[in-house]
Amino acid sequence: MSAGVEEPTARDLGRASMAAVEAGDRAGWLALFSDDAVVEDPVGPSMFDPEGTGHHGPEAIAAFYDNVIGVNESIRFDIRQSFQCGDEVANVGLIRITFAGGGGVEVDGVYCYRRSADGRLAGIRAFWEPDQIRSFE
């Protein structure tokens, strides 16, 4: 970075990530990640990641966007608390997903973002429980 320009914090990057998802900005979201970033959403084995090892690198993260995020009509974040420590931030809140065909789901969780040395996202770790997902019309 040039002199006088502050590097983005983990909180800044988390907010940028959420804003890009809410705007449906695939290219903008993908541009936030460092080349060796990992997305774990949710952390551990899940319907999106059966082995529970996360989505590693640009191609896998792009596939995650296309298969999990981009297929929905909208995704909205309601962050109630945010805790930044060093190069990481943990956001406590709700994600509300409206499906393309109508209806949707919401789930409470803790959504963590880590900043890399190059000032981009090194990773996202989302802690939410699939059995706590609630439907809405």
PDB file of N, CA and C in Angstrom, residues 75-115:
ATOM      1  N   ILE A  75     -29.547 -12.686  -0.439  1.00  0.00           N
ATOM      2  CA  ILE A  75     -28.991 -13.052   0.856  1.00  0.00           C
ATOM      3  C   ILE A  75     -28.787 -11.742   1.609  1.00  0.00           C
ATOM      4  N   ARG A  76     -29.300 -11.700   2.839  1.00  0.00           N
ATOM      5  CA  ARG A  76     -29.184 -10.506   3.674  1.00  0.00           C
ATOM      6  C   ARG A  76     -28.542 -10.876   5.009  1.00  0.00           C
ATOM      7  N   PHE A  77     -27.710  -9.986   5.498  1.00  0.00           N
ATOM      8  CA  PHE A  77     -27.036 -10.175   6.768  1.00  0.00           C
ATOM      9  C   PHE A  77     -27.593  -9.184   7.782  1.00  0.00           C
ATOM     10  N   ASP A  78     -27.828  -9.647   8.991  1.00  0.00           N
ATOM     11  CA  ASP A  78     -28.214  -8.792  10.105  1.00  0.00           C
ATOM     12  C   ASP A  78     -27.211  -9.065  11.220  1.00  0.00           C
ATOM     13  N   ILE A  79     -26.149  -8.280  11.257  1.00  0.00           N
ATOM     14  CA  ILE A  79     -25.080  -8.480  12.238  1.00  0.00           C
ATOM     15  C   ILE A  79     -25.419  -7.666  13.484  1.00  0.00           C
ATOM     16  N   ARG A  80     -25.521  -8.364  14.618  1.00  0.00           N
ATOM     17  CA  ARG A  80     -25.888  -7.732  15.886  1.00  0.00           C
ATOM     18  C   ARG A  80     -24.675  -7.333  16.719  1.00  0.00           C
ATOM     19  N   GLN A  81     -23.589  -8.079  16.595  1.00  0.00           N
ATOM     20  CA  GLN A  81     -22.363  -7.778  17.336  1.00  0.00           C
ATOM     21  C   GLN A  81     -21.169  -8.124  16.460  1.00  0.00           C
ATOM     22  N   SER A  82     -20.072  -7.401  16.670  1.00  0.00           N
ATOM     23  CA  SER A  82     -18.854  -7.647  15.906  1.00  0.00           C
ATOM     24  C   SER A  82     -17.661  -7.462  16.835  1.00  0.00           C
ATOM     25  N   PHE A  83     -16.767  -8.451  16.829  1.00  0.00           N
ATOM     26  CA  PHE A  83     -15.607  -8.438  17.709  1.00  0.00           C
ATOM     27  C   PHE A  83     -14.346  -8.617  16.864  1.00  0.00           C
ATOM     28  N   GLN A  84     -13.518  -7.574  16.816  1.00  0.00           N
ATOM     29  CA  GLN A  84     -12.282  -7.656  16.052  1.00  0.00           C
ATOM     30  C   GLN A  84     -11.102  -7.819  16.997  1.00  0.00           C
ATOM     31  N   CYS A  85     -10.251  -8.786  16.677  1.00  0.00           N
ATOM     32  CA  CYS A  85      -9.018  -9.026  17.419  1.00  0.00           C
ATOM     33  C   CYS A  85      -7.925  -9.277  16.388  1.00  0.00           C
ATOM     34  N   GLY A  86      -6.927  -8.422  16.362  1.00  0.00           N
ATOM     35  CA  GLY A  86      -5.843  -8.594  15.406  1.00  0.00           C
ATOM     36  C   GLY A  86      -6.374  -8.604  13.981  1.00  0.00           C
ATOM     37  N   ASP A  87      -5.991  -9.625  13.230  1.00  0.00           N
ATOM     38  CA  ASP A  87      -6.394  -9.730  11.830  1.00  0.00           C
ATOM     39  C   ASP A  87      -7.638 -10.587  11.626  1.00  0.00           C
ATOM     40  N   GLU A  88      -8.466 -10.708  12.678  1.00  0.00           N
ATOM     41  CA  GLU A  88      -9.692 -11.492  12.558  1.00  0.00           C
ATOM     42  C   GLU A  88     -10.855 -10.737  13.176  1.00  0.00           C
ATOM     43  N   VAL A  89     -12.048 -11.034  12.661  1.00  0.00           N
ATOM     44  CA  VAL A  89     -13.263 -10.477  13.230  1.00  0.00           C
ATOM     45  C   VAL A  89     -14.306 -11.590  13.298  1.00  0.00           C
ATOM     46  N   ALA A  90     -15.071 -11.586  14.392  1.00  0.00           N
ATOM     47  CA  ALA A  90     -16.181 -12.520  14.562  1.00  0.00           C
ATOM     48  C   ALA A  90     -17.460 -11.690  14.628  1.00  0.00           C
ATOM     49  N   ASN A  91     -18.367 -11.950  13.702  1.00  0.00           N
ATOM     50  CA  ASN A  91     -19.640 -11.244  13.643  1.00  0.00           C
ATOM     51  C   ASN A  91     -20.746 -12.187  14.085  1.00  0.00           C
ATOM     52  N   VAL A  92     -21.578 -11.717  14.998  1.00  0.00           N
ATOM     53  CA  VAL A  92     -22.698 -12.505  15.501  1.00  0.00           C
ATOM     54  C   VAL A  92     -23.969 -11.946  14.881  1.00  0.00           C
ATOM     55  N   GLY A  93     -24.734 -12.815  14.247  1.00  0.00           N
ATOM     56  CA  GLY A  93     -25.950 -12.315  13.629  1.00  0.00           C
ATOM     57  C   GLY A  93     -26.725 -13.383  12.902  1.00  0.00           C
ATOM     58  N   LEU A  94     -27.524 -12.936  11.971  1.00  0.00           N
ATOM     59  CA  LEU A  94     -28.461 -13.765  11.232  1.00  0.00           C
ATOM     60  C   LEU A  94     -28.211 -13.602   9.739  1.00  0.00           C
ATOM     61  N   ILE A  95     -28.301 -14.701   9.019  1.00  0.00           N
ATOM     62  CA  ILE A  95     -28.308 -14.656   7.555  1.00  0.00           C
ATOM     63  C   ILE A  95     -29.697 -15.098   7.105  1.00  0.00           C
ATOM     64  N   ARG A  96     -30.279 -14.322   6.207  1.00  0.00           N
ATOM     65  CA  ARG A  96     -31.608 -14.609   5.667  1.00  0.00           C
ATOM     66  C   ARG A  96     -31.471 -14.803   4.158  1.00  0.00           C
ATOM     67  N   ILE A  97     -31.840 -15.993   3.687  1.00  0.00           N
ATOM     68  CA  ILE A  97     -31.681 -16.355   2.276  1.00  0.00           C
ATOM     69  C   ILE A  97     -33.056 -16.512   1.644  1.00  0.00           C
ATOM     70  N   THR A  98     -33.312 -15.776   0.569  1.00  0.00           N
ATOM     71  CA  THR A  98     -34.544 -15.924  -0.199  1.00  0.00           C
ATOM     72  C   THR A  98     -34.213 -16.723  -1.450  1.00  0.00           C
ATOM     73  N   PHE A  99     -34.911 -17.831  -1.632  1.00  0.00           N
ATOM     74  CA  PHE A  99     -34.661 -18.709  -2.767  1.00  0.00           C
ATOM     75  C   PHE A  99     -35.215 -18.108  -4.051  1.00  0.00           C
ATOM     76  N   ALA A 100     -34.620 -18.478  -5.172  1.00  0.00           N
ATOM     77  CA  ALA A 100     -35.053 -17.973  -6.475  1.00  0.00           C
ATOM     78  C   ALA A 100     -36.513 -18.328  -6.763  1.00  0.00           C
ATOM     79  N   GLY A 101     -36.981 -19.479  -6.301  1.00  0.00           N
ATOM     80  CA  GLY A 101     -38.357 -19.898  -6.555  1.00  0.00           C
ATOM     81  C   GLY A 101     -39.354 -19.450  -5.510  1.00  0.00           C
ATOM     82  N   GLY A 102     -38.918 -18.641  -4.541  1.00  0.00           N
ATOM     83  CA  GLY A 102     -39.794 -18.184  -3.463  1.00  0.00           C
ATOM     84  C   GLY A 102     -39.485 -18.903  -2.165  1.00  0.00           C
ATOM     85  N   GLY A 103     -39.945 -18.313  -1.078  1.00  0.00           N
ATOM     86  CA  GLY A 103     -39.650 -18.861   0.240  1.00  0.00           C
ATOM     87  C   GLY A 103     -38.195 -18.663   0.577  1.00  0.00           C
ATOM     88  N   GLY A 104     -37.804 -19.197   1.726  1.00  0.00           N
ATOM     89  CA  GLY A 104     -36.410 -19.063   2.103  1.00  0.00           C
ATOM     90  C   GLY A 104     -36.147 -19.588   3.491  1.00  0.00           C
ATOM     91  N   VAL A 105     -34.924 -19.335   3.943  1.00  0.00           N
ATOM     92  CA  VAL A 105     -34.478 -19.797   5.254  1.00  0.00           C
ATOM     93  C   VAL A 105     -33.650 -18.712   5.925  1.00  0.00           C
ATOM     94  N   GLU A 106     -33.526 -18.849   7.245  1.00  0.00           N
ATOM     95  CA  GLU A 106     -32.646 -17.974   8.003  1.00  0.00           C
ATOM     96  C   GLU A 106     -31.983 -18.800   9.082  1.00  0.00           C
ATOM     97  N   VAL A 107     -30.790 -18.344   9.486  1.00  0.00           N
ATOM     98  CA  VAL A 107     -30.054 -19.058  10.533  1.00  0.00           C
ATOM     99  C   VAL A 107     -29.153 -18.077  11.275  1.00  0.00           C
ATOM    100  N   ASP A 108     -29.116 -18.251  12.594  1.00  0.00           N
ATOM    101  CA  ASP A 108     -28.216 -17.472  13.431  1.00  0.00           C
ATOM    102  C   ASP A 108     -26.846 -18.128  13.430  1.00  0.00           C
ATOM    103  N   GLY A 109     -25.804 -17.310  13.580  1.00  0.00           N
ATOM    104  CA  GLY A 109     -24.476 -17.884  13.620  1.00  0.00           C
ATOM    105  C   GLY A 109     -23.413 -16.861  13.968  1.00  0.00           C
ATOM    106  N   VAL A 110     -22.186 -17.350  13.925  1.00  0.00           N
ATOM    107  CA  VAL A 110     -21.009 -16.508  14.108  1.00  0.00           C
ATOM    108  C   VAL A 110     -20.214 -16.617  12.812  1.00  0.00           C
ATOM    109  N   TYR A 111     -19.956 -15.480  12.190  1.00  0.00           N
ATOM    110  CA  TYR A 111     -19.351 -15.418  10.867  1.00  0.00           C
ATOM    111  C   TYR A 111     -18.004 -14.713  10.994  1.00  0.00           C
ATOM    112  N   CYS A 112     -16.927 -15.465  10.785  1.00  0.00           N
ATOM    113  CA  CYS A 112     -15.568 -14.989  11.047  1.00  0.00           C
ATOM    114  C   CYS A 112     -14.805 -14.747   9.745  1.00  0.00           C
ATOM    115  N   TYR A 113     -14.073 -13.653   9.721  1.00  0.00           N
ATOM    116  CA  TYR A 113     -13.274 -13.268   8.563  1.00  0.00           C
ATOM    117  C   TYR A 113     -11.843 -13.030   9.030  1.00  0.00           C
ATOM    118  N   ARG A 114     -10.883 -13.529   8.253  1.00  0.00           N
ATOM    119  CA  ARG A 114      -9.462 -13.363   8.587  1.00  0.00           C
ATOM    120  C   ARG A 114      -8.770 -12.614   7.455  1.00  0.00           C
ATOM    121  N   ARG A 115      -7.980 -11.618   7.807  1.00  0.00           N
ATOM    122  CA  ARG A 115      -7.231 -10.798   6.853  1.00  0.00           C
ATOM    123  C   ARG A 115      -5.873 -11.441   6.591  1.00  0.00           C
TER     124      ARG A 115
END
